[in-house]
C-alpha positions as CSV (number, residue, x, y, z in Angstrom):
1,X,-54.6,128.3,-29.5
2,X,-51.9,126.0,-30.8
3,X,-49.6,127.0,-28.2
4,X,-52.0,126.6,-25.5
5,X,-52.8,123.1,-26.8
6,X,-49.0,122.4,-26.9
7,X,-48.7,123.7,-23.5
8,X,-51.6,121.3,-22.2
9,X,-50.3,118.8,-23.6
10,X,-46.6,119.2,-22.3
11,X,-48.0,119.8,-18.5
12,X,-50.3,116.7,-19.0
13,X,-47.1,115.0,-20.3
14,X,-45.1,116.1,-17.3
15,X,-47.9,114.9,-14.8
16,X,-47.9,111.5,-16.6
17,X,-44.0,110.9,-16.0
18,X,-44.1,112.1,-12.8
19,X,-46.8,109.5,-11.9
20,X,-44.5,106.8,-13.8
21,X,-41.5,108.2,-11.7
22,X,-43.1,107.8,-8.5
23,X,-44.8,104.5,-9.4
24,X,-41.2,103.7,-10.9
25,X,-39.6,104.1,-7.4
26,X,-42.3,102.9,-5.1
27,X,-41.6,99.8,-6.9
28,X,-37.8,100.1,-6.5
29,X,-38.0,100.7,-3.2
30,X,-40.8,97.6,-2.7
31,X,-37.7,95.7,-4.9
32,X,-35.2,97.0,-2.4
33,X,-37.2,96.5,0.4
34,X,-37.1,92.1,-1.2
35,X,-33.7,92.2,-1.8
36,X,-33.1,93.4,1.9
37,X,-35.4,90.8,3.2
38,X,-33.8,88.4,2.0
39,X,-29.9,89.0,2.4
40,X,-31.2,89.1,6.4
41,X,-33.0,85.8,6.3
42,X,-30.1,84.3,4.5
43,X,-28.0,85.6,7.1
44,X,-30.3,84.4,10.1
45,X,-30.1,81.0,8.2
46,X,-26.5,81.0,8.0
47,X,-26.2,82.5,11.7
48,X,-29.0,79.3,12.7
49,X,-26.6,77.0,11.1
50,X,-23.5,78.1,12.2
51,X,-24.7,77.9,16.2
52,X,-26.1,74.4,15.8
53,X,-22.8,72.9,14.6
54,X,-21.3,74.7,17.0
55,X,-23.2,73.2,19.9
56,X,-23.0,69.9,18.2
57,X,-19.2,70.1,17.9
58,X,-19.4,71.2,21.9
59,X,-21.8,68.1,22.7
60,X,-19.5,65.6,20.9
61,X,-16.6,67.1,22.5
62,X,-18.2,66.9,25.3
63,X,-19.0,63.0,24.7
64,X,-15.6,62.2,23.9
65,X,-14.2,63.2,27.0
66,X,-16.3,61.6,29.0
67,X,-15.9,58.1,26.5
68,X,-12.2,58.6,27.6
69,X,-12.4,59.2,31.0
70,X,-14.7,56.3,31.1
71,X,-11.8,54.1,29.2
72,X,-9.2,55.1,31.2
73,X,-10.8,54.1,34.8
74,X,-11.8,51.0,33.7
75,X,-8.0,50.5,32.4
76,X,-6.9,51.5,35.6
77,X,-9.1,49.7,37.4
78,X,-8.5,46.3,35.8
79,X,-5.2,46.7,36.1
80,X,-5.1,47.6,40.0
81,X,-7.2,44.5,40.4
82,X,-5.0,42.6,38.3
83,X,-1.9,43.8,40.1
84,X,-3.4,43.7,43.2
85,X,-4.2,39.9,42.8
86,X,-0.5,39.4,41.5
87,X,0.5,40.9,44.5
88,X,-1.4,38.7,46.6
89,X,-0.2,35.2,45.0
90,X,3.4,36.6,45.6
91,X,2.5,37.4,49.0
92,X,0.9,33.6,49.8
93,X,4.3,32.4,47.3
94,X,6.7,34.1,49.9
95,X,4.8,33.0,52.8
96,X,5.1,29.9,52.2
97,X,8.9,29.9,51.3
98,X,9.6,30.8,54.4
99,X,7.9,28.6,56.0
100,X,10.4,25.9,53.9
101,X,13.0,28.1,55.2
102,X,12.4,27.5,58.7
103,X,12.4,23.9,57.9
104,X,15.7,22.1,57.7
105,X,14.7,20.5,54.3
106,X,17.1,21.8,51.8
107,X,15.2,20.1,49.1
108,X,12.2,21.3,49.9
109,X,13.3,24.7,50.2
110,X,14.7,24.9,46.8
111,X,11.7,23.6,45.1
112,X,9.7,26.1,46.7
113,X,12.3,28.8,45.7
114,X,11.9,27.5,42.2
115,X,7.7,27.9,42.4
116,X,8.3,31.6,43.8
117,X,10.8,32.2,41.1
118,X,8.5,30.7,38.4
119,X,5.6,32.5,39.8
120,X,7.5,35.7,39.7
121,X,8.4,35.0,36.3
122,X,5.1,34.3,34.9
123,X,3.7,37.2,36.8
124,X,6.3,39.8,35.5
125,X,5.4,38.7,32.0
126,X,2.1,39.1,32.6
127,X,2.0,42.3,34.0
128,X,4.1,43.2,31.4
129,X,1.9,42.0,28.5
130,X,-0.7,43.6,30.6
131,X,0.6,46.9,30.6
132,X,1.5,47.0,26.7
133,X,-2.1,46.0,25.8
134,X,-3.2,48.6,28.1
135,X,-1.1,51.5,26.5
136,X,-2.0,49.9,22.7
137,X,-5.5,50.7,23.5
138,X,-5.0,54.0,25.0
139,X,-3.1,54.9,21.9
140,X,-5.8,53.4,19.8
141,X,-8.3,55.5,21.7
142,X,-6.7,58.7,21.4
143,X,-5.6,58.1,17.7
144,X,-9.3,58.0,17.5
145,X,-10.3,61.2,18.7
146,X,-7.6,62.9,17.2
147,X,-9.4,61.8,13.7
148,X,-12.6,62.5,15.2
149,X,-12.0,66.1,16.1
150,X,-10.0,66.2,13.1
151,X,-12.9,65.3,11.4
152,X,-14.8,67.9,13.4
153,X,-12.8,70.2,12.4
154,X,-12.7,70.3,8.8
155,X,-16.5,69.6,8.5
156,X,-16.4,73.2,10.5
157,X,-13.7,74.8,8.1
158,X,-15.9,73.5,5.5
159,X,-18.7,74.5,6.4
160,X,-17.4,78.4,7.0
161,X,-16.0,78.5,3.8
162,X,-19.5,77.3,1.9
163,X,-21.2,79.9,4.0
164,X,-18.5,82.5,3.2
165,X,-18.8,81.8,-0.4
166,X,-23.3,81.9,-0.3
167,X,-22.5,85.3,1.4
168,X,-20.0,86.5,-1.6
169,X,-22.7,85.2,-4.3
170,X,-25.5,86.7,-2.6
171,X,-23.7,90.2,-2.1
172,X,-22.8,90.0,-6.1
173,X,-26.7,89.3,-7.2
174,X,-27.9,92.1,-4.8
175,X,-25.0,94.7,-6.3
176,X,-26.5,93.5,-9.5
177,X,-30.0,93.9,-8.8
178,X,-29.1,97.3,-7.5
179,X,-27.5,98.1,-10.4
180,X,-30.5,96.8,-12.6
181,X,-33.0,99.2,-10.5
182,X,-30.2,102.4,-10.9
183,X,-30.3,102.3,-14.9
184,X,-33.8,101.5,-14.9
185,X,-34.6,105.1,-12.6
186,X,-31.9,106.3,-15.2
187,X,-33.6,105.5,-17.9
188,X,-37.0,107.0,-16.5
189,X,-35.7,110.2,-15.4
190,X,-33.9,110.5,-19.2
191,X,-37.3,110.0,-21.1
Protein backbone atom coordinates (compact mmCIF):
# COMPACT_ATOMS: atom_id res chain seq x y z
CA UNK A 1 0.00 0.00 0.00
CA UNK A 2 2.93 2.24 0.81
CA UNK A 3 4.58 1.62 -2.26
CA UNK A 4 1.60 2.19 -4.31
CA UNK A 5 1.09 5.49 -2.54
CA UNK A 6 4.83 6.41 -3.13
CA UNK A 7 4.37 5.44 -6.63
CA UNK A 8 1.18 7.85 -7.07
CA UNK A 9 2.73 10.26 -5.71
CA UNK A 10 6.04 10.14 -7.81
CA UNK A 11 3.83 9.82 -11.21
CA UNK A 12 1.65 12.83 -9.93
CA UNK A 13 5.00 14.48 -9.20
CA UNK A 14 6.33 13.71 -12.71
CA UNK A 15 3.02 15.05 -14.35
CA UNK A 16 3.39 18.25 -12.27
CA UNK A 17 7.07 19.09 -13.58
CA UNK A 18 6.24 18.22 -16.87
CA UNK A 19 3.37 20.82 -16.77
CA UNK A 20 5.96 23.37 -15.24
CA UNK A 21 8.48 22.32 -18.02
CA UNK A 22 6.21 22.94 -20.78
CA UNK A 23 4.71 26.08 -19.16
CA UNK A 24 8.51 26.87 -18.39
CA UNK A 25 9.29 26.95 -22.15
CA UNK A 26 6.11 28.25 -23.73
CA UNK A 27 7.17 31.11 -21.80
CA UNK A 28 10.81 31.02 -23.02
CA UNK A 29 9.81 30.75 -26.27
CA UNK A 30 6.96 33.80 -25.78
CA UNK A 31 10.40 35.61 -24.09
CA UNK A 32 12.30 34.62 -27.31
CA UNK A 33 9.74 35.36 -29.48
CA UNK A 34 10.11 39.53 -27.53
CA UNK A 35 13.58 39.53 -27.67
CA UNK A 36 13.38 38.70 -31.52
CA UNK A 37 10.75 41.35 -32.01
CA UNK A 38 12.51 43.70 -30.92
CA UNK A 39 16.28 43.28 -32.22
CA UNK A 40 14.09 43.59 -35.80
CA UNK A 41 12.30 46.77 -34.95
CA UNK A 42 15.54 48.17 -33.73
CA UNK A 43 17.03 47.27 -36.81
CA UNK A 44 14.07 48.65 -39.11
CA UNK A 45 14.59 51.82 -36.90
CA UNK A 46 18.16 51.97 -37.58
CA UNK A 47 17.70 50.84 -41.40
CA UNK A 48 14.70 54.01 -41.41
CA UNK A 49 17.33 56.25 -40.08
CA UNK A 50 20.15 55.41 -42.01
CA UNK A 51 18.05 55.97 -45.52
CA UNK A 52 16.72 59.31 -44.51
CA UNK A 53 20.20 60.83 -43.93
CA UNK A 54 21.08 59.29 -46.76
CA UNK A 55 18.59 61.03 -48.99
CA UNK A 56 19.10 64.15 -47.02
CA UNK A 57 22.86 64.11 -47.61
CA UNK A 58 21.85 63.38 -51.53
CA UNK A 59 19.23 66.40 -51.42
CA UNK A 60 21.83 68.85 -50.00
CA UNK A 61 24.38 67.58 -52.28
CA UNK A 62 22.16 68.00 -54.71
CA UNK A 63 21.46 71.81 -53.53
CA UNK A 64 24.93 72.70 -53.36
CA UNK A 65 25.62 72.07 -56.84
CA UNK A 66 23.04 73.75 -58.09
CA UNK A 67 23.98 76.98 -55.39
CA UNK A 68 27.36 76.76 -57.30
CA UNK A 69 26.33 76.46 -60.68
CA UNK A 70 24.04 79.26 -59.88
CA UNK A 71 27.25 81.43 -58.45
CA UNK A 72 29.41 80.73 -61.07
CA UNK A 73 26.99 82.04 -64.13
CA UNK A 74 26.24 84.96 -62.48
CA UNK A 75 30.22 85.50 -62.00
CA UNK A 76 30.57 84.88 -65.47
CA UNK A 77 28.04 86.73 -66.54
CA UNK A 78 28.92 89.98 -64.79
CA UNK A 79 32.05 89.69 -65.83
CA UNK A 80 31.25 89.18 -69.72
CA UNK A 81 29.09 92.23 -69.33
CA UNK A 82 31.65 94.04 -67.58
CA UNK A 83 34.35 93.19 -70.12
CA UNK A 84 32.15 93.50 -72.78
CA UNK A 85 31.44 97.16 -71.81
CA UNK A 86 35.28 97.77 -71.37
CA UNK A 87 35.59 96.63 -74.66
CA UNK A 88 33.31 98.94 -75.96
CA UNK A 89 34.71 102.29 -74.34
CA UNK A 90 38.17 101.05 -75.84
CA UNK A 91 36.51 100.56 -79.01
CA UNK A 92 34.71 104.41 -79.04
CA UNK A 93 38.50 105.43 -77.30
CA UNK A 94 40.29 104.17 -80.46
CA UNK A 95 37.82 105.42 -82.82
CA UNK A 96 38.18 108.51 -81.87
CA UNK A 97 42.12 108.53 -81.91
CA UNK A 98 42.11 107.99 -85.20
CA UNK A 99 40.00 110.26 -86.05
CA UNK A 100 42.86 112.84 -84.32
CA UNK A 101 45.14 110.85 -86.43
CA UNK A 102 43.74 111.80 -89.56
CA UNK A 103 43.91 115.30 -88.39
CA UNK A 104 47.09 117.19 -88.75
CA UNK A 105 46.89 118.42 -85.08
CA UNK A 106 49.77 116.95 -83.36
CA UNK A 107 48.50 118.29 -80.08
CA UNK A 108 45.46 117.13 -80.29
CA UNK A 109 46.51 113.75 -81.24
CA UNK A 110 48.67 113.24 -78.27
CA UNK A 111 46.04 114.33 -75.86
CA UNK A 112 43.80 111.88 -77.19
CA UNK A 113 46.61 109.18 -77.10
CA UNK A 114 47.00 110.16 -73.53
CA UNK A 115 42.85 109.63 -72.78
CA UNK A 116 43.24 106.07 -74.67
CA UNK A 117 46.26 105.33 -72.69
CA UNK A 118 44.56 106.41 -69.42
CA UNK A 119 41.45 104.65 -70.27
CA UNK A 120 43.38 101.56 -71.00
CA UNK A 121 45.05 101.98 -67.76
CA UNK A 122 42.11 102.34 -65.57
CA UNK A 123 40.37 99.63 -67.41
CA UNK A 124 43.31 96.97 -67.03
CA UNK A 125 43.16 97.71 -63.34
CA UNK A 126 39.80 97.23 -63.22
CA UNK A 127 39.43 94.23 -64.97
CA UNK A 128 42.10 93.13 -62.98
CA UNK A 129 40.62 93.92 -59.51
CA UNK A 130 37.61 92.45 -61.20
CA UNK A 131 38.88 89.19 -61.83
CA UNK A 132 40.71 88.74 -58.26
CA UNK A 133 37.38 89.55 -56.48
CA UNK A 134 35.85 87.09 -58.76
CA UNK A 135 38.27 84.12 -57.95
CA UNK A 136 38.19 85.35 -53.94
CA UNK A 137 34.59 84.48 -54.02
CA UNK A 138 34.83 81.34 -55.89
CA UNK A 139 37.46 80.21 -53.42
CA UNK A 140 35.25 81.38 -50.60
CA UNK A 141 32.36 79.45 -52.10
CA UNK A 142 34.04 76.31 -52.50
CA UNK A 143 36.01 76.49 -49.13
CA UNK A 144 32.44 76.51 -48.11
CA UNK A 145 31.23 73.39 -49.35
CA UNK A 146 34.24 71.63 -48.68
CA UNK A 147 33.20 72.26 -44.83
CA UNK A 148 29.76 71.64 -45.64
CA UNK A 149 30.29 68.14 -46.99
CA UNK A 150 32.91 67.80 -44.54
CA UNK A 151 30.39 68.47 -42.17
CA UNK A 152 28.13 65.99 -43.96
CA UNK A 153 30.41 63.69 -43.66
CA UNK A 154 31.23 63.23 -40.27
CA UNK A 155 27.59 63.70 -39.07
CA UNK A 156 27.35 60.35 -41.43
CA UNK A 157 30.56 58.68 -39.83
CA UNK A 158 28.91 59.55 -36.66
CA UNK A 159 25.97 58.54 -37.07
CA UNK A 160 27.22 54.84 -38.32
CA UNK A 161 29.34 54.42 -35.53
CA UNK A 162 26.34 55.34 -32.81
CA UNK A 163 24.25 52.83 -34.71
CA UNK A 164 27.12 50.33 -34.83
CA UNK A 165 27.55 50.60 -31.15
CA UNK A 166 23.15 50.33 -30.26
CA UNK A 167 23.68 47.17 -32.52
CA UNK A 168 26.79 45.75 -30.29
CA UNK A 169 24.76 46.69 -26.92
CA UNK A 170 21.58 45.23 -28.14
CA UNK A 171 23.32 41.90 -29.41
CA UNK A 172 25.08 41.73 -25.61
CA UNK A 173 21.59 42.18 -23.66
CA UNK A 174 19.91 39.54 -26.04
CA UNK A 175 23.13 36.96 -25.51
CA UNK A 176 22.35 37.80 -21.90
CA UNK A 177 18.75 37.28 -21.89
CA UNK A 178 19.41 34.07 -23.67
CA UNK A 179 21.67 33.06 -21.31
CA UNK A 180 19.20 34.01 -18.38
CA UNK A 181 16.37 31.77 -20.10
CA UNK A 182 19.16 28.64 -20.74
CA UNK A 183 19.99 28.35 -16.80
CA UNK A 184 16.58 28.97 -15.95
CA UNK A 185 15.36 25.56 -18.41
CA UNK A 186 18.59 24.21 -16.63
CA UNK A 187 17.48 24.69 -13.52
CA UNK A 188 13.88 23.26 -14.28
CA UNK A 189 14.98 20.15 -15.93
CA UNK A 190 17.61 19.55 -12.71
CA UNK A 191 14.68 19.71 -10.02
Amino acid sequence: MKVMRLLDKIETSNSEQSSHLKTVQGDQHHELQLLDFKVNSLLNDLRDQIQDQRKWTETQLRRSEQEQAYHTDQFLNAMKERLEAAEKKLEENMHLSLKLENTNKPQQYEMALSLVTKYENKLHARITRFERQIWNELEEIQNEYRSGFQSVHEALNSLQRIQTTKLKLEKKKFQKDIKKIRCKVTELQED
